[in-house]
PDB file of C-alpha atoms in Angstrom:
ATOM      1  CA  MET L  15      25.904  57.151 147.287  1.00 46.00           C
ATOM      2  CA  ASP L  16      26.205  56.445 143.019  1.00 48.00           C
ATOM      3  CA  ILE L  17      26.359  59.224 141.550  1.00 44.00           C
ATOM      4  CA  GLU L  18      25.048  59.504 138.209  1.00 45.00           C
ATOM      5  CA  THR L  19      26.498  61.189 135.421  1.00 46.00           C
ATOM      6  CA  ASN L  20      25.073  62.910 133.095  1.00 49.00           C
ATOM      7  CA  THR L  21      26.172  63.243 129.501  1.00 46.00           C
ATOM      8  CA  THR L  22      25.252  65.799 127.103  1.00 47.00           C
ATOM      9  CA  GLN L  23      26.345  65.188 123.267  1.00 51.00           C
ATOM     10  CA  HIS L  24      26.158  68.766 121.506  1.00 49.00           C
ATOM     11  CA  ALA L  25      24.765  68.252 117.335  1.00 50.00           C
ATOM     12  CA  THR L  26      27.586  69.701 115.598  1.00 54.00           C
ATOM     13  CA  THR L  27      26.861  72.037 112.942  1.00 57.00           C
ATOM     14  CA  LEU L  28      28.372  72.117 109.432  1.00 58.00           C
ATOM     15  CA  PRO L  29      28.768  75.100 107.476  1.00 56.00           C
ATOM     16  CA  ALA L  30      26.342  75.607 104.815  1.00 57.00           C
ATOM     17  CA  PRO L  31      27.475  75.504 101.809  1.00 55.00           C
ATOM     18  CA  HIS L  32      28.988  78.303  99.677  1.00 56.00           C
ATOM     19  CA  ALA L  33      27.148  78.819  96.605  1.00 55.00           C
ATOM     20  CA  THR L  34      29.869  79.051  93.546  1.00 62.00           C
ATOM     21  CA  THR L  35      29.765  82.257  91.252  1.00 75.00           C
ATOM     22  CA  ARG L  36      30.455  81.525  87.918  1.00 77.00           C
ATOM     23  CA  PRO L  37      33.201  83.373  86.378  1.00 82.00           C
ATOM     24  CA  ALA L  38      31.901  86.235  83.812  1.00 90.00           C
ATOM     25  CA  PRO L  39      32.598  84.833  80.511  1.00 94.00           C
ATOM     26  CA  LEU L  40      36.072  85.550  78.462  1.00 97.00           C
ATOM     27  CA  ARG L  41      36.026  88.444  76.506  1.00 98.00           C
ATOM     28  CA  LEU L  42      37.614  87.130  72.932  1.00 98.00           C
ATOM     29  CA  ALA L  43      39.398  88.799  69.997  1.00 98.00           C
ATOM     30  CA  VAL L  44      39.328  87.048  66.843  1.00 98.00           C
ATOM     31  CA  ILE L  45      41.407  88.855  64.444  1.00 98.00           C
ATOM     32  CA  ILE L  46      41.301  88.042  60.877  1.00 98.00           C
ATOM     33  CA  GLY L  47      44.926  88.639  59.884  1.00 96.00           C
ATOM     34  CA  SER L  48      44.653  88.656  56.022  1.00 95.00           C
ATOM     35  CA  ASN L  49      43.337  91.666  53.645  1.00 94.00           C
ATOM     36  CA  ARG L  50      44.683  90.204  50.820  1.00 93.00           C
ATOM     37  CA  GLU L  51      42.032  90.321  47.285  1.00 93.00           C
ATOM     38  CA  GLY L  52      41.004  86.462  46.984  1.00 92.00           C
ATOM     39  CA  ARG L  53      41.958  85.929  50.643  1.00 95.00           C
ATOM     40  CA  PHE L  54      41.088  82.244  52.034  1.00 95.00           C
ATOM     41  CA  GLY L  55      40.838  84.240  55.689  1.00 95.00           C
ATOM     42  CA  PRO L  56      37.024  83.745  55.890  1.00 95.00           C
ATOM     43  CA  VAL L  57      36.906  80.041  55.125  1.00 95.00           C
ATOM     44  CA  ILE L  58      39.108  79.405  58.119  1.00 96.00           C
ATOM     45  CA  ALA L  59      37.417  82.419  60.432  1.00 96.00           C
ATOM     46  CA  ASP L  60      33.806  80.796  59.812  1.00 96.00           C
ATOM     47  CA  TRP L  61      35.477  77.301  60.616  1.00 96.00           C
ATOM     48  CA  PHE L  62      36.945  78.675  63.620  1.00 97.00           C
ATOM     49  CA  LEU L  63      34.127  80.760  64.798  1.00 97.00           C
ATOM     50  CA  SER L  64      31.451  78.080  64.279  1.00 95.00           C
ATOM     51  CA  ARG L  65      34.199  76.026  67.414  1.00 95.00           C
ATOM     52  CA  LEU L  66      33.882  79.025  69.000  1.00 96.00           C
ATOM     53  CA  ALA L  67      29.663  79.363  69.052  1.00 96.00           C
ATOM     54  CA  GLU L  68      30.108  75.852  70.650  1.00 94.00           C
ATOM     55  CA  ARG L  69      31.255  76.846  73.669  1.00 95.00           C
ATOM     56  CA  ASP L  70      29.970  79.387  76.867  1.00 94.00           C
ATOM     57  CA  ASP L  71      33.158  80.698  78.527  1.00 96.00           C
ATOM     58  CA  PHE L  72      34.159  83.201  75.514  1.00 97.00           C
ATOM     59  CA  THR L  73      32.045  86.000  74.122  1.00 97.00           C
ATOM     60  CA  VAL L  74      33.514  87.258  70.763  1.00 98.00           C
ATOM     61  CA  ASP L  75      34.771  90.471  69.015  1.00 97.00           C
ATOM     62  CA  VAL L  76      35.882  89.812  65.116  1.00 98.00           C
ATOM     63  CA  VAL L  77      38.435  92.127  63.986  1.00 98.00           C
ATOM     64  CA  ASP L  78      38.596  91.787  60.131  1.00 97.00           C
ATOM     65  CA  LEU L  79      41.554  93.526  58.745  1.00 97.00           C
ATOM     66  CA  ALA L  80      39.896  93.782  55.589  1.00 96.00           C
ATOM     67  CA  THR L  81      37.648  96.217  56.703  1.00 95.00           C
ATOM     68  CA  THR L  82      40.573  98.165  58.969  1.00 93.00           C
ATOM     69  CA  ASP L  83      42.672 100.788  57.151  1.00 88.00           C
ATOM     70  CA  LEU L  84      45.565 101.384  58.914  1.00 94.00           C
ATOM     71  CA  PRO L  85      48.655 102.651  57.601  1.00 93.00           C
ATOM     72  CA  THR L  86      52.295 101.484  58.135  1.00 92.00           C
ATOM     73  CA  THR L  87      52.998 105.247  58.950  1.00 93.00           C
ATOM     74  CA  LEU L  88      52.854 105.634  62.525  1.00 94.00           C
ATOM     75  CA  SER L  89      52.085 108.882  64.102  1.00 94.00           C
ATOM     76  CA  HIS L  90      51.380 110.001  67.624  1.00 93.00           C
ATOM     77  CA  GLN L  91      48.593 112.655  65.893  1.00 94.00           C
ATOM     78  CA  PRO L  92      47.193 110.166  63.302  1.00 95.00           C
ATOM     79  CA  ALA L  93      44.949 112.072  60.723  1.00 95.00           C
ATOM     80  CA  PRO L  94      41.087 111.782  60.712  1.00 95.00           C
ATOM     81  CA  ALA L  95      41.027 108.543  59.074  1.00 94.00           C
ATOM     82  CA  VAL L  96      43.170 106.609  60.777  1.00 95.00           C
ATOM     83  CA  ARG L  97      41.521 108.065  64.115  1.00 95.00           C
ATOM     84  CA  ALA L  98      38.389 106.865  62.652  1.00 95.00           C
ATOM     85  CA  ALA L  99      39.884 103.423  62.082  1.00 95.00           C
ATOM     86  CA  LEU L 100      41.197 103.458  65.407  1.00 97.00           C
ATOM     87  CA  ALA L 101      37.875 104.549  67.226  1.00 97.00           C
ATOM     88  CA  GLU L 102      36.786 101.166  65.402  1.00 96.00           C
ATOM     89  CA  VAL L 103      38.817  98.467  66.414  1.00 97.00           C
ATOM     90  CA  SER L 104      41.262 100.060  69.491  1.00 98.00           C
ATOM     91  CA  PRO L 105      38.058  99.568  71.845  1.00 98.00           C
ATOM     92  CA  LYS L 106      37.640  95.815  70.974  1.00 98.00           C
ATOM     93  CA  LEU L 107      41.151  94.982  72.047  1.00 98.00           C
ATOM     94  CA  ALA L 108      41.222  97.012  75.124  1.00 98.00           C
ATOM     95  CA  ALA L 109      38.103  95.126  76.127  1.00 98.00           C
ATOM     96  CA  ALA L 110      39.618  91.783  75.514  1.00 98.00           C
ATOM     97  CA  ASP L 111      40.653  89.318  77.998  1.00 98.00           C
ATOM     98  CA  ALA L 112      42.203  86.922  74.880  1.00 98.00           C
ATOM     99  CA  PHE L 113      42.776  87.089  71.379  1.00 98.00           C
ATOM    100  CA  VAL L 114      42.983  84.791  68.232  1.00 98.00           C
ATOM    101  CA  VAL L 115      45.178  85.608  65.400  1.00 98.00           C
ATOM    102  CA  LEU L 116      44.376  83.880  62.314  1.00 98.00           C
ATOM    103  CA  THR L 117      47.170  84.241  59.732  1.00 98.00           C
ATOM    104  CA  PRO L 118      48.336  83.220  56.669  1.00 97.00           C
ATOM    105  CA  GLU L 119      51.862  82.927  55.582  1.00 96.00           C
ATOM    106  CA  TYR L 120      53.385  85.264  52.965  1.00 94.00           C
ATOM    107  CA  ASN L 121      56.700  85.382  52.163  1.00 94.00           C
ATOM    108  CA  HIS L 122      57.606  83.063  55.124  1.00 95.00           C
ATOM    109  CA  SER L 123      56.228  86.030  57.036  1.00 97.00           C
ATOM    110  CA  PHE L 124      52.872  87.226  57.972  1.00 97.00           C
ATOM    111  CA  PRO L 125      50.896  89.926  56.189  1.00 96.00           C
ATOM    112  CA  ALA L 126      51.832  93.924  56.731  1.00 96.00           C
ATOM    113  CA  ALA L 127      48.365  94.636  57.871  1.00 96.00           C
ATOM    114  CA  LEU L 128      48.660  92.704  60.447  1.00 97.00           C
ATOM    115  CA  LYS L 129      52.014  94.369  61.462  1.00 97.00           C
ATOM    116  CA  SER L 130      50.430  97.709  61.488  1.00 97.00           C
ATOM    117  CA  LEU L 131      47.354  96.499  64.009  1.00 98.00           C
ATOM    118  CA  ILE L 132      50.077  95.614  66.402  1.00 98.00           C
ATOM    119  CA  ASP L 133      52.557  98.416  66.385  1.00 98.00           C
ATOM    120  CA  TRP L 134      49.428 100.567  66.394  1.00 98.00           C
ATOM    121  CA  HIS L 135      48.429  99.331  70.099  1.00 98.00           C
ATOM    122  CA  PHE L 136      50.700  98.697  72.811  1.00 97.00           C
ATOM    123  CA  THR L 137      49.093  98.375  76.469  1.00 97.00           C
ATOM    124  CA  GLU L 138      45.745  96.663  74.900  1.00 98.00           C
ATOM    125  CA  TRP L 139      47.990  93.874  74.284  1.00 98.00           C
ATOM    126  CA  GLN L 140      49.728  93.600  77.646  1.00 98.00           C
ATOM    127  CA  ALA L 141      49.676  91.004  80.005  1.00 98.00           C
ATOM    128  CA  LYS L 142      46.971  88.853  78.013  1.00 98.00           C
ATOM    129  CA  PRO L 143      47.169  85.206  76.196  1.00 98.00           C
ATOM    130  CA  VAL L 144      47.249  84.963  72.351  1.00 98.00           C
ATOM    131  CA  ALA L 145      46.114  81.884  70.303  1.00 98.00           C
ATOM    132  CA  PHE L 146      47.170  81.273  66.708  1.00 98.00           C
ATOM    133  CA  VAL L 147      45.231  79.571  63.832  1.00 98.00           C
ATOM    134  CA  SER L 148      47.376  79.699  61.159  1.00 98.00           C
ATOM    135  CA  TYR L 149      47.317  78.320  57.231  1.00 96.00           C
ATOM    136  CA  GLY L 150      49.018  77.937  54.328  1.00 94.00           C
ATOM    137  CA  GLY L 151      50.390  75.799  51.881  1.00 92.00           C
ATOM    138  CA  MET L 152      53.340  73.267  53.401  1.00 92.00           C
ATOM    139  CA  SER L 153      54.560  74.694  56.249  1.00 93.00           C
ATOM    140  CA  GLY L 154      51.034  76.089  57.430  1.00 95.00           C
ATOM    141  CA  GLY L 155      51.642  79.179  58.268  1.00 95.00           C
ATOM    142  CA  LEU L 156      53.627  77.431  61.033  1.00 96.00           C
ATOM    143  CA  ARG L 157      56.920  79.954  60.064  1.00 97.00           C
ATOM    144  CA  ALA L 158      55.019  83.339  60.522  1.00 97.00           C
ATOM    145  CA  VAL L 159      53.242  81.835  63.967  1.00 98.00           C
ATOM    146  CA  GLU L 160      56.865  81.707  65.050  1.00 98.00           C
ATOM    147  CA  GLN L 161      58.046  85.461  64.205  1.00 98.00           C
ATOM    148  CA  LEU L 162      54.365  86.518  65.652  1.00 98.00           C
ATOM    149  CA  ARG L 163      55.543  84.878  68.778  1.00 98.00           C
ATOM    150  CA  GLN L 164      58.799  87.339  69.381  1.00 98.00           C
ATOM    151  CA  VAL L 165      56.358  90.458  68.117  1.00 98.00           C
ATOM    152  CA  PHE L 166      53.930  89.394  70.868  1.00 98.00           C
ATOM    153  CA  ALA L 167      56.657  89.109  73.388  1.00 98.00           C
ATOM    154  CA  GLU L 168      57.701  92.428  73.076  1.00 98.00           C
ATOM    155  CA  MET L 169      54.414  93.425  73.594  1.00 98.00           C
ATOM    156  CA  HIS L 170      54.293  92.056  76.965  1.00 98.00           C
ATOM    157  CA  ALA L 171      51.473  89.295  75.688  1.00 98.00           C
ATOM    158  CA  VAL L 172      51.591  85.542  76.583  1.00 98.00           C
ATOM    159  CA  THR L 173      51.488  83.077  73.369  1.00 98.00           C
ATOM    160  CA  VAL L 174      49.321  79.905  73.970  1.00 97.00           C
ATOM    161  CA  ARG L 175      51.672  77.225  73.096  1.00 96.00           C
ATOM    162  CA  ASP L 176      49.502  74.974  70.683  1.00 96.00           C
ATOM    163  CA  THR L 177      48.087  75.937  67.121  1.00 96.00           C
ATOM    164  CA  VAL L 178      45.795  74.976  65.030  1.00 97.00           C
ATOM    165  CA  SER L 179      47.512  74.757  61.417  1.00 96.00           C
ATOM    166  CA  PHE L 180      46.511  74.062  57.890  1.00 96.00           C
ATOM    167  CA  HIS L 181      48.712  72.506  55.713  1.00 94.00           C
ATOM    168  CA  ASN L 182      47.651  73.227  51.878  1.00 93.00           C
ATOM    169  CA  ALA L 183      44.469  74.775  53.618  1.00 91.00           C
ATOM    170  CA  HIS L 184      41.959  74.930  50.148  1.00 89.00           C
ATOM    171  CA  GLY L 185      42.647  71.291  50.300  1.00 92.00           C
ATOM    172  CA  HIS L 186      40.920  70.500  53.481  1.00 90.00           C
ATOM    173  CA  PHE L 187      37.759  72.424  52.934  1.00 93.00           C
ATOM    174  CA  ASP L 188      34.534  71.779  50.281  1.00 92.00           C
ATOM    175  CA  GLU L 189      33.243  74.224  47.928  1.00 89.00           C
ATOM    176  CA  THR L 190      30.790  75.232  50.910  1.00 87.00           C
ATOM    177  CA  GLY L 191      33.655  75.777  53.380  1.00 87.00           C
ATOM    178  CA  ARG L 192      33.032  72.673  55.422  1.00 89.00           C
ATOM    179  CA  HIS L 193      35.949  71.020  56.284  1.00 93.00           C
ATOM    180  CA  LYS L 194      35.701  67.676  55.016  1.00 91.00           C
ATOM    181  CA  ASP L 195      37.256  65.660  57.794  1.00 89.00           C
ATOM    182  CA  PRO L 196      36.908  67.826  60.732  1.00 86.00           C
ATOM    183  CA  SER L 197      37.608  65.343  63.527  1.00 90.00           C
ATOM    184  CA  GLY L 198      41.620  66.556  63.940  1.00 93.00           C
ATOM    185  CA  PRO L 199      41.327  70.061  63.305  1.00 93.00           C
ATOM    186  CA  ASP L 200      37.920  70.391  65.796  1.00 94.00           C
ATOM    187  CA  ALA L 201      40.238  68.691  68.592  1.00 96.00           C
ATOM    188  CA  ALA L 202      43.190  70.646  67.937  1.00 96.00           C
ATOM    189  CA  ALA L 203      40.672  73.844  68.240  1.00 96.00           C
ATOM    190  CA  LYS L 204      39.076  72.296  71.698  1.00 97.00           C
ATOM    191  CA  LYS L 205      42.691  72.248  72.952  1.00 97.00           C
ATOM    192  CA  LEU L 206      43.868  75.738  72.096  1.00 98.00           C
ATOM    193  CA  LEU L 207      40.478  77.416  73.293  1.00 98.00           C
ATOM    194  CA  ASP L 208      40.875  75.330  76.768  1.00 98.00           C
ATOM    195  CA  GLN L 209      44.765  76.328  76.984  1.00 97.00           C
ATOM    196  CA  LEU L 210      43.895  79.481  76.087  1.00 98.00           C
ATOM    197  CA  SER L 211      40.835  80.188  78.465  1.00 98.00           C
ATOM    198  CA  TRP L 212      43.313  79.133  81.465  1.00 98.00           C
ATOM    199  CA  TRP L 213      45.855  81.350  81.002  1.00 98.00           C
ATOM    200  CA  ALA L 214      43.061  84.263  80.283  1.00 98.00           C
ATOM    201  CA  HIS L 215      41.146  83.527  83.661  1.00 98.00           C
ATOM    202  CA  ALA L 216      44.768  83.381  85.417  1.00 98.00           C
ATOM    203  CA  LEU L 217      45.923  86.667  83.897  1.00 98.00           C
ATOM    204  CA  ARG L 218      42.493  88.445  84.422  1.00 97.00           C
ATOM    205  CA  ASP L 219      42.651  86.826  87.914  1.00 97.00           C
ATOM    206  CA  ALA L 220      45.982  88.512  88.430  1.00 97.00           C
ATOM    207  CA  LYS L 221      45.408  91.888  87.233  1.00 97.00           C
ATOM    208  CA  SER L 222      42.493  92.274  89.203  1.00 95.00           C
ATOM    209  CA  ALA L 223      44.613  91.580  92.212  1.00 96.00           C
ATOM    210  CA  ARG L 224      47.775  93.633  91.149  1.00 95.00           C
ATOM    211  CA  PRO L 225      47.914  95.570  88.112  1.00 93.00           C
ATOM    212  CA  TYR L 226      50.411  94.859  85.349  1.00 95.00           C
ATOM    213  CA  GLU L 227      53.463  97.518  84.998  1.00 90.00           C
ATOM    214  CA  ALA L 228      55.461  96.892  81.698  1.00 83.00           C
TER     215      ALA L 228
END
C-alpha cells in the first residue's frame, strides 16, 4: 500500500518595516563674541548664518554681545539691570543643544564680553558641543580659539576639532559683505556643522538616557 505524504508549505510573513522618525532639529545658539565699536563680526555672522539657512537639522538663536550688557563683576545677587540682561540671554543658552562661537582675536586672546557671558553661566554649557568661527589678522583668530577650548573644557563642554578661520578677514569680503571666493570657507563650514551635528545628537541622546552630572 502506497502512502502519500502531503507537504504543506507555510508562507513566511515578514515583519512590516518600521517607519523611521526624523530626529527633532537641533537648537543652535550662534554667539557673536565681539561688542567692539566698528566690529567686523556682523559680516562674518551674516555669511555664517546664510550657510546655516541651507540646512534643516538646526534651528538658530543668535546671541549678539553688542546687545547683551553683562558686567565683569560676578554676583549671586545681580542688580536689576543685570537680571534683565540674563533673562534675555540665559534661556537661549539653556535651550541650546549646541553652540557656535564667532570670535575675533584681541591682543592674542578673545574679547572680555565673551568671557563675561561664559562666566555668568555654568550648567547651560554642560555636556554640549561648541564649535568656533574665528577671524583676525595673520593668525585668523586661532590663538583666541585655543584659549577658549581650555575655558569651555572647564565648563564641561565638548569643543569640535575643526574650525572656520579667516586670516586677514577684511580682505576676503567685498563692500557688500559677500565672500569673494566662497568655495573654501563654504566647505569648511559644512565640515564644522556636520561634526557639530554629530556631537549634538550624540550628547542629546546620551543625556536623555542618563543625565549628566558635573
